[in-house]
Coordinates of C-alpha atoms in Angstrom, one line a residue:
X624 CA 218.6 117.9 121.6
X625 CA 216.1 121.1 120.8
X626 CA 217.0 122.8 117.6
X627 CA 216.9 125.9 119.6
X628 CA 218.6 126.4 123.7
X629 CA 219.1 128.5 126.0
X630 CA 222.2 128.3 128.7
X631 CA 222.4 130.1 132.0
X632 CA 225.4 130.8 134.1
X633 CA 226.0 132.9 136.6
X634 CA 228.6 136.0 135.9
X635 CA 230.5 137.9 138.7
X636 CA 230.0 141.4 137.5
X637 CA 226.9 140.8 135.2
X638 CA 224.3 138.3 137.5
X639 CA 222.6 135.7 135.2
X640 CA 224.0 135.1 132.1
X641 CA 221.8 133.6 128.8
X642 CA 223.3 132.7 125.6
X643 CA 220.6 131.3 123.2
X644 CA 222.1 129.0 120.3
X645 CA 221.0 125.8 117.9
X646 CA 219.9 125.6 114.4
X647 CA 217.0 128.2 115.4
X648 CA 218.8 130.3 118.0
X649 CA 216.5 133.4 117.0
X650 CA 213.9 131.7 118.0
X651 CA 215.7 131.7 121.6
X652 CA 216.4 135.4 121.4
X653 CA 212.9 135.9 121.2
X654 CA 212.1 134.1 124.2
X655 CA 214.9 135.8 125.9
X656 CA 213.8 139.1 124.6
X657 CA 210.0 138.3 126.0
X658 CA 211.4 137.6 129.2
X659 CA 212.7 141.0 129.9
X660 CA 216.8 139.3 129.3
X661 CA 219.1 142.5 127.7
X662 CA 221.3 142.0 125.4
X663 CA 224.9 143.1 125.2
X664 CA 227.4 144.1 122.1
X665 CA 228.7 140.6 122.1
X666 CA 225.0 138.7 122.0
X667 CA 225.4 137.9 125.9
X668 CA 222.1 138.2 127.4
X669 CA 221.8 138.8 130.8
X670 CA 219.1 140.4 133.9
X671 CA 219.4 144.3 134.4
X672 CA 220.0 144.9 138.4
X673 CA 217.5 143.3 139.9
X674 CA 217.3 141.4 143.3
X675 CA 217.3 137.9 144.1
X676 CA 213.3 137.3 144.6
X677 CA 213.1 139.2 140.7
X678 CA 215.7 137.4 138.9
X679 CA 213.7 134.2 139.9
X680 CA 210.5 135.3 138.7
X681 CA 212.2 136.4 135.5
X682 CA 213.6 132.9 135.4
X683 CA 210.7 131.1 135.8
X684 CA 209.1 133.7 133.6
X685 CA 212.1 132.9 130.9
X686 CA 211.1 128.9 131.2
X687 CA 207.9 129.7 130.1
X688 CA 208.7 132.2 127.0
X689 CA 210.9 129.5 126.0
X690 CA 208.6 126.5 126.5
X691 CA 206.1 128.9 124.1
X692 CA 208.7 129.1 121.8
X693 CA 210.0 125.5 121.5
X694 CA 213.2 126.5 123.6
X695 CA 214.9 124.3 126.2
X696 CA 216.7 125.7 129.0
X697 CA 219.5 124.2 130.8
X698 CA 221.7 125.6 133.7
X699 CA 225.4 125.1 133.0
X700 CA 227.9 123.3 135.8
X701 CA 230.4 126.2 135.4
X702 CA 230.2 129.9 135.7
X703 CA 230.3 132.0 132.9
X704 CA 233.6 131.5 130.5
X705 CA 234.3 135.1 130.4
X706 CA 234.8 135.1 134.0
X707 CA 237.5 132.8 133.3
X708 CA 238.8 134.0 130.4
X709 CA 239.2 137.6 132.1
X710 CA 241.0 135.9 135.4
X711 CA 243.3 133.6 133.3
X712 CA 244.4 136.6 130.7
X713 CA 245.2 139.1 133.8
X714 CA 247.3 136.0 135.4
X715 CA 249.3 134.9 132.1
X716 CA 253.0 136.7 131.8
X717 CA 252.3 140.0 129.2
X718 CA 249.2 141.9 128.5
X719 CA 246.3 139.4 127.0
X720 CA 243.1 140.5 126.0
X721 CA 240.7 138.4 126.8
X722 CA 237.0 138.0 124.2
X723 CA 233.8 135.9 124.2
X724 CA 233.0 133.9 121.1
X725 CA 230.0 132.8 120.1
X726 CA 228.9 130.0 117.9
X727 CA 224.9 130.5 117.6
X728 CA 224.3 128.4 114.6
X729 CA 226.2 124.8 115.0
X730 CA 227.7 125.2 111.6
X731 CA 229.3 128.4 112.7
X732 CA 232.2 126.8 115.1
X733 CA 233.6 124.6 111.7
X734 CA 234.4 127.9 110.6
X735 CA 237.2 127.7 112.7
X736 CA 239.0 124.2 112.4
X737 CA 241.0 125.4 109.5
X738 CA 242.7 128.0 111.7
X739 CA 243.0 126.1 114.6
X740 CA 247.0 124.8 114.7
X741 CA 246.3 121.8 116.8
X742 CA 247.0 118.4 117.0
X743 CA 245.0 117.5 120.3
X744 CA 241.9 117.1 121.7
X745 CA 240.7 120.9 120.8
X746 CA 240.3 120.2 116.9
X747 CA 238.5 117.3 117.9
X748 CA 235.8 119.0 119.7
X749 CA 235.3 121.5 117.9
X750 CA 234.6 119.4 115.1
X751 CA 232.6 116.5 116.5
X752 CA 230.9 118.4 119.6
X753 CA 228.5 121.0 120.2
X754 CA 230.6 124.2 121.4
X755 CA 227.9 127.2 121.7
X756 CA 230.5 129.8 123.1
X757 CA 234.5 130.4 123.5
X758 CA 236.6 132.7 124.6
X759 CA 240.1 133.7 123.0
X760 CA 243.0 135.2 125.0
X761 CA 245.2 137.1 122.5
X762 CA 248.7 138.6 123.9
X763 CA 250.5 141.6 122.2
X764 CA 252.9 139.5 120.0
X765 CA 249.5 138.1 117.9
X766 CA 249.3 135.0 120.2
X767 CA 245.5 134.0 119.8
X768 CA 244.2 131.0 122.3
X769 CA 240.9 129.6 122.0
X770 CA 239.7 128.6 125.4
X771 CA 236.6 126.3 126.0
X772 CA 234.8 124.2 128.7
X773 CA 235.8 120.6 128.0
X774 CA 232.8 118.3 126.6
X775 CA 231.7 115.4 128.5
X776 CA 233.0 117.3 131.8
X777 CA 231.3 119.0 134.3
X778 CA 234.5 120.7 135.0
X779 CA 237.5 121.5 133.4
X780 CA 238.4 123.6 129.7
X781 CA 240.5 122.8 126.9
X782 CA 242.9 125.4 125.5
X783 CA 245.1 125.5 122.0
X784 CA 246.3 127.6 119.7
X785 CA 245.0 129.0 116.3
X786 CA 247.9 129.4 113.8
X787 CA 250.3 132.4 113.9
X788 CA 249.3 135.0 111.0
X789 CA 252.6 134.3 108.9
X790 CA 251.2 131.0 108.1
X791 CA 247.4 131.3 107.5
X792 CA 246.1 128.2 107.8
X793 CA 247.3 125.6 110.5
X794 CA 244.3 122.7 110.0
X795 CA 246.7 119.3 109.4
X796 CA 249.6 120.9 110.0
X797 CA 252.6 118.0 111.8
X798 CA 254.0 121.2 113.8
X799 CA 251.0 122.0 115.6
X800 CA 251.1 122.0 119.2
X801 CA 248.6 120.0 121.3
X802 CA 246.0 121.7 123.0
X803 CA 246.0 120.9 127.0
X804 CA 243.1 120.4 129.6
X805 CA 243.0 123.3 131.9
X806 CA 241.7 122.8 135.7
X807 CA 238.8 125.0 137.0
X808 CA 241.0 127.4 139.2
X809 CA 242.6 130.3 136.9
X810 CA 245.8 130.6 138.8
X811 CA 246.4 126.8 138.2
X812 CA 245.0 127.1 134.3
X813 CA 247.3 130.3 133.9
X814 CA 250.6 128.2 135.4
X815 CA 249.9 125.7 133.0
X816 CA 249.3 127.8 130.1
X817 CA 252.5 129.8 131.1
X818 CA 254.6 126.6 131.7
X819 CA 253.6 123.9 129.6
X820 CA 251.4 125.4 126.5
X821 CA 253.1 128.8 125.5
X822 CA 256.7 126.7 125.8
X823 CA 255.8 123.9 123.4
X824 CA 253.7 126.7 121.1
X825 CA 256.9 128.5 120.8
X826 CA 258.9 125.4 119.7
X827 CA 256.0 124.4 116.9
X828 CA 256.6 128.0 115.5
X829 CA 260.6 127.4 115.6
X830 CA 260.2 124.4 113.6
X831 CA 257.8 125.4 111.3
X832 CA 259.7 128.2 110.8
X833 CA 262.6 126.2 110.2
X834 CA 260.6 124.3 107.7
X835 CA 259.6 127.0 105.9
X836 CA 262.6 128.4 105.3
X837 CA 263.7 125.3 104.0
X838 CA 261.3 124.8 101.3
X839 CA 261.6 128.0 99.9
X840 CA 265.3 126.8 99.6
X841 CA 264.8 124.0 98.0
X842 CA 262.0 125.5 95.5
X843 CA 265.1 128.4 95.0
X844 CA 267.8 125.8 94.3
X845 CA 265.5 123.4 92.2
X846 CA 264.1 126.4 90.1
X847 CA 268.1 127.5 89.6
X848 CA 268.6 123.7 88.8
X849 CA 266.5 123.9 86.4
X850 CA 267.8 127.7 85.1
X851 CA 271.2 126.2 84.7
X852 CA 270.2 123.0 83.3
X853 CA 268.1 125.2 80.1
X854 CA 271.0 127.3 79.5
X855 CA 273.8 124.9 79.3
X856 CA 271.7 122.7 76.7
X857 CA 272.5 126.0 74.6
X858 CA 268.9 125.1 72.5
X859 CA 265.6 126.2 73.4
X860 CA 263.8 123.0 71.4
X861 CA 265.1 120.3 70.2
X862 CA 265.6 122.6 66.2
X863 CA 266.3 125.8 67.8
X864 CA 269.4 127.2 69.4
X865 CA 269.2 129.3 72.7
X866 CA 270.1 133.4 71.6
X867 CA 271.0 135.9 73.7
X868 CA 267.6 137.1 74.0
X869 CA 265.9 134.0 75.2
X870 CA 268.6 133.3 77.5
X871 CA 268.1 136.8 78.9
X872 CA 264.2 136.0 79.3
X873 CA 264.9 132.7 81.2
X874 CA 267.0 134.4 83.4
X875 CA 264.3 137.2 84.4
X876 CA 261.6 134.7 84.9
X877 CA 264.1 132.8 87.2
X878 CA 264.7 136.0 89.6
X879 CA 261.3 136.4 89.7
X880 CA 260.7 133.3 91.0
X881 CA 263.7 133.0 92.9
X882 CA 262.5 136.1 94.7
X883 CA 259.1 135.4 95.6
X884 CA 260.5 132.7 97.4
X885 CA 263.1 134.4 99.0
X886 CA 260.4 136.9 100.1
X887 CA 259.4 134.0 102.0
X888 CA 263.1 133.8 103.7
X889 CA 263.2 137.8 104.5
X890 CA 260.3 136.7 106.7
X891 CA 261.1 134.2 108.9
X892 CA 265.0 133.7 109.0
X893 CA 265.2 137.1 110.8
X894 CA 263.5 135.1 113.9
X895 CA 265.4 131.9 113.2
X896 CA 268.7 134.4 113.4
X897 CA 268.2 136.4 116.4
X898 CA 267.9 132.8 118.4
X899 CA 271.0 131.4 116.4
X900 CA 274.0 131.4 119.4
X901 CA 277.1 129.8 117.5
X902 CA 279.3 130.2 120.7
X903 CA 277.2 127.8 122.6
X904 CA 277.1 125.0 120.0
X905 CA 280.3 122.9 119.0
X906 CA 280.7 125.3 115.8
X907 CA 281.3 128.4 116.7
X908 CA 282.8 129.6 113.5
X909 CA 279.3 129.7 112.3
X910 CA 278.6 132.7 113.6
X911 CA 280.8 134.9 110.3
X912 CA 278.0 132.9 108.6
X913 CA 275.2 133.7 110.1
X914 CA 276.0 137.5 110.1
X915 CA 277.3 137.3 106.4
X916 CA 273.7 135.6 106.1
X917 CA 271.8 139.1 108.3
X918 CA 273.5 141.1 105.7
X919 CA 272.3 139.7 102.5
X920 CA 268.6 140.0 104.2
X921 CA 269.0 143.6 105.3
X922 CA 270.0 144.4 101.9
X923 CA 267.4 141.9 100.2
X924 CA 264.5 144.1 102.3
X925 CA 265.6 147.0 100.6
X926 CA 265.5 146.1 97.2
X927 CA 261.5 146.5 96.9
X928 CA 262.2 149.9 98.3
X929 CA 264.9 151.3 96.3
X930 CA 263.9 152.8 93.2
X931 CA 267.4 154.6 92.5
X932 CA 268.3 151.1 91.6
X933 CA 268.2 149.6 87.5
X934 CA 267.5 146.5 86.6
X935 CA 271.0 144.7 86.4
X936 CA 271.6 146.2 89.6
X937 CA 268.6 144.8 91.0
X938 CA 269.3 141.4 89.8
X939 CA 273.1 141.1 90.7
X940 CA 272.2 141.8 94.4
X941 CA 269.3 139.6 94.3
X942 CA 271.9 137.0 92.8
X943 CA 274.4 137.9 95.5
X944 CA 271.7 137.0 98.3
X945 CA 270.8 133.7 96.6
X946 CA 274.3 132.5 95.8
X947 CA 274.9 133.2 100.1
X948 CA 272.3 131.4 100.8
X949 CA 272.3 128.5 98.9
X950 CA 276.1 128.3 99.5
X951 CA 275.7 128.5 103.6
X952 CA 272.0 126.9 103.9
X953 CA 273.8 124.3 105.7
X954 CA 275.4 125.7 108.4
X955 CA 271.9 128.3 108.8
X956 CA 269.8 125.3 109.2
X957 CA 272.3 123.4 111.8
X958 CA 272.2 126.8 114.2
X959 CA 268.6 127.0 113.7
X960 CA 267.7 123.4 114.6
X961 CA 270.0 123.7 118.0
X962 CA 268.6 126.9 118.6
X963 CA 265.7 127.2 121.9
X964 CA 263.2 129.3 121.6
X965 CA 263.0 131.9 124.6
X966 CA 260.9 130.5 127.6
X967 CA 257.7 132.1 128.9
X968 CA 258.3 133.7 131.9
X969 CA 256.4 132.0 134.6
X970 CA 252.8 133.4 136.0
X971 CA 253.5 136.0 138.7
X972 CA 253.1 135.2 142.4
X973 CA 251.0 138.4 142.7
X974 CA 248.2 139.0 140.2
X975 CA 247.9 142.6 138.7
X976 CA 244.7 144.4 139.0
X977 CA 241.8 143.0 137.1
X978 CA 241.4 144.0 133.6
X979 CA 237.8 144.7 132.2
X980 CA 236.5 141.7 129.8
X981 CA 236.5 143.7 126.3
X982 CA 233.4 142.8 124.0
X983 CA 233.4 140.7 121.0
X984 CA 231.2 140.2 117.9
X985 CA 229.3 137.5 117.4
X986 CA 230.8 136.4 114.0
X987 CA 233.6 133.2 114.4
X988 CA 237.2 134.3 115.0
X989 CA 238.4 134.5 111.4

């Protein structure tokens, strides 16, 4: 494979398409420069209006600027992702933005397997196949999809998930969803975004949330385990007894960790909550605990916030939400584990009116 290509598609609103990419894709540019190709905000080349007869010689005229230059040239099978992109985004439920990505340099696309949240055939590809361009569809809740033609198939793309911003990094993670093959028609890839992928990306969320609630718990209860455990010994070492003061400071540097974790908790239990239905489960009488458990984060959120407030104040609501916590974790976690996520609503028999593709840089998605 030449260390520096050019691919041409066809877009519906745009003509002929170019992206130039390999380990010299400048060199590329300059052939598609030299060839009279434009090229837009997000590094797309493509013909200025011209007719049929002139976009071949510019073609042909192209092959040759690139032949000069040690480019190849190859026509893709497909037409130009951000058609797709654009027609799938505009046929999901919500608003989604639709945006080209582009990978110039082969090292480039690595930059994003440690934010893709995928346990499929997606992180695979991007890591062991050449993937010159993407596009991402991004809803208004902070969904982000990477779509993107599926290798070793002349038809076809491959869409999954990049992790939801509360958690950063998703590379490796056992809650990630698995990406899906899409089929070449956007109302069919749209219908199986909406009912299979956006379903089961929901539920990976749930759990992880569910999961990372629970470690901050644990860390909470082993760090108080451990607070408890100092001050009943009654000694700091082994030839010197525990004062008041000491005791004091071990207390402090507990909250303080206590809370960062709990930080964690006025984060994602709010979610976990709001999906919590007692009634429908075989204990309803959970439901005084759930609310009791609200409360304490409502209160929690303000404590930041509230500078009226001294420092023993501080800490005895902070102890208050612990103590609730730790006391009813148990009843928390068996709501939130028979909670459902809320189902995507289905694509729409009628599409809305087309959206404009909005431009992208050139630089990797994170």
């Amino acid at each position: 494979m030449a260390d520096a290509q050019i691919i041409l598609a066809y877009g519906r609103d745009t003509g002929i398409v170019a992206i130039g990419h390999g380990e010299r894709y400048k060199t590329a540019h300059q052939a598609l420069t030299a060839a009279g190709f434009h090229r837009d905000d997000d590094w797309v080349y493509h013909l200025p209006n011209v007719d049929e007869g002139a976009s071949r010689a510019t073609v042909a005229d192209l092959v040759r600027h690139a032949t000069a230059h040690g480019a190849e040239v190859t026509t893709s099978s497909r037409r130009f992702i951000g058609d797709t992109a654009r027609d799938i985004a505009r046929l999901l439920p919500g608003q989604w933005e639709a945006r080209i990505e582009l990978y110039s340099h082969p090292v480039w696309q690595q930059d994003l397997v440690p934010w893709l949240w995928d346990s499929g055939e997606l992180t695979r590809a991007i890591q062991n196949e050449r993937i010159p361009y993407a596009a991402t569809l991004t809803d208004t809740a902070g969904t982000t999809l990477l779509l993107v033609e599926r290798p070793g198939h002349q038809l076809g793309y491959l869409v999954g998930a990049f992790a939801p911003e509360p958690f950063e990094e998703g590379y490796g993670d056992p809650h990630a969803p698995r990406s899906i093959v899409l089929p070449p028609f956007a109302d069919r890839a749209a219908r199986a975004i909406a009912d299979r992928f956006l379903p089961a990306y929901e539920r990976a969320v749930h759990a992880r949330r569910i999961t990372t609630v629970t470690e901050a718990l644990n860390r909470i209860r082993a760090e108080q385990d451990a607070w408890a455990a100092f001050v009943a010994s009654g000694r700091y070492s082994d030839v010197i007894s525990l004062d008041t003061a000491t005791r004091g400071e071990a207390t402090e540097t507990f909250l303080n960790r206590a809370w960062a974790e709990f930080l964690t908790i006025v984060q994602h239990a709010p979610t976990l909550l709001d999906r919590c239905r007692p009634a429908a489960t075989n204990r309803p009488e959970d439901a005084r605990v759930l609310a009791k458990l609200a409360g304490t984060l409502t209160d929690a959120d303000s404590l930041d916030r509230d500078a009226s407030l001294t420092r023993p104040e501080r800490n005895a609501r902070l102890w208050a939400a612990l103590d609730t916590w730790l006391t009813h974790s148990e009843p928390f976690l068996r709501q939130a584990l028979a909670a459902t996520p809320l189902q995507q609503p289905t694509v729409p028999a009628a599409a809305p009116p087309r959206q404009a593709l909005p431009r992208s840089h050139q630089a990797p998605h994170r």
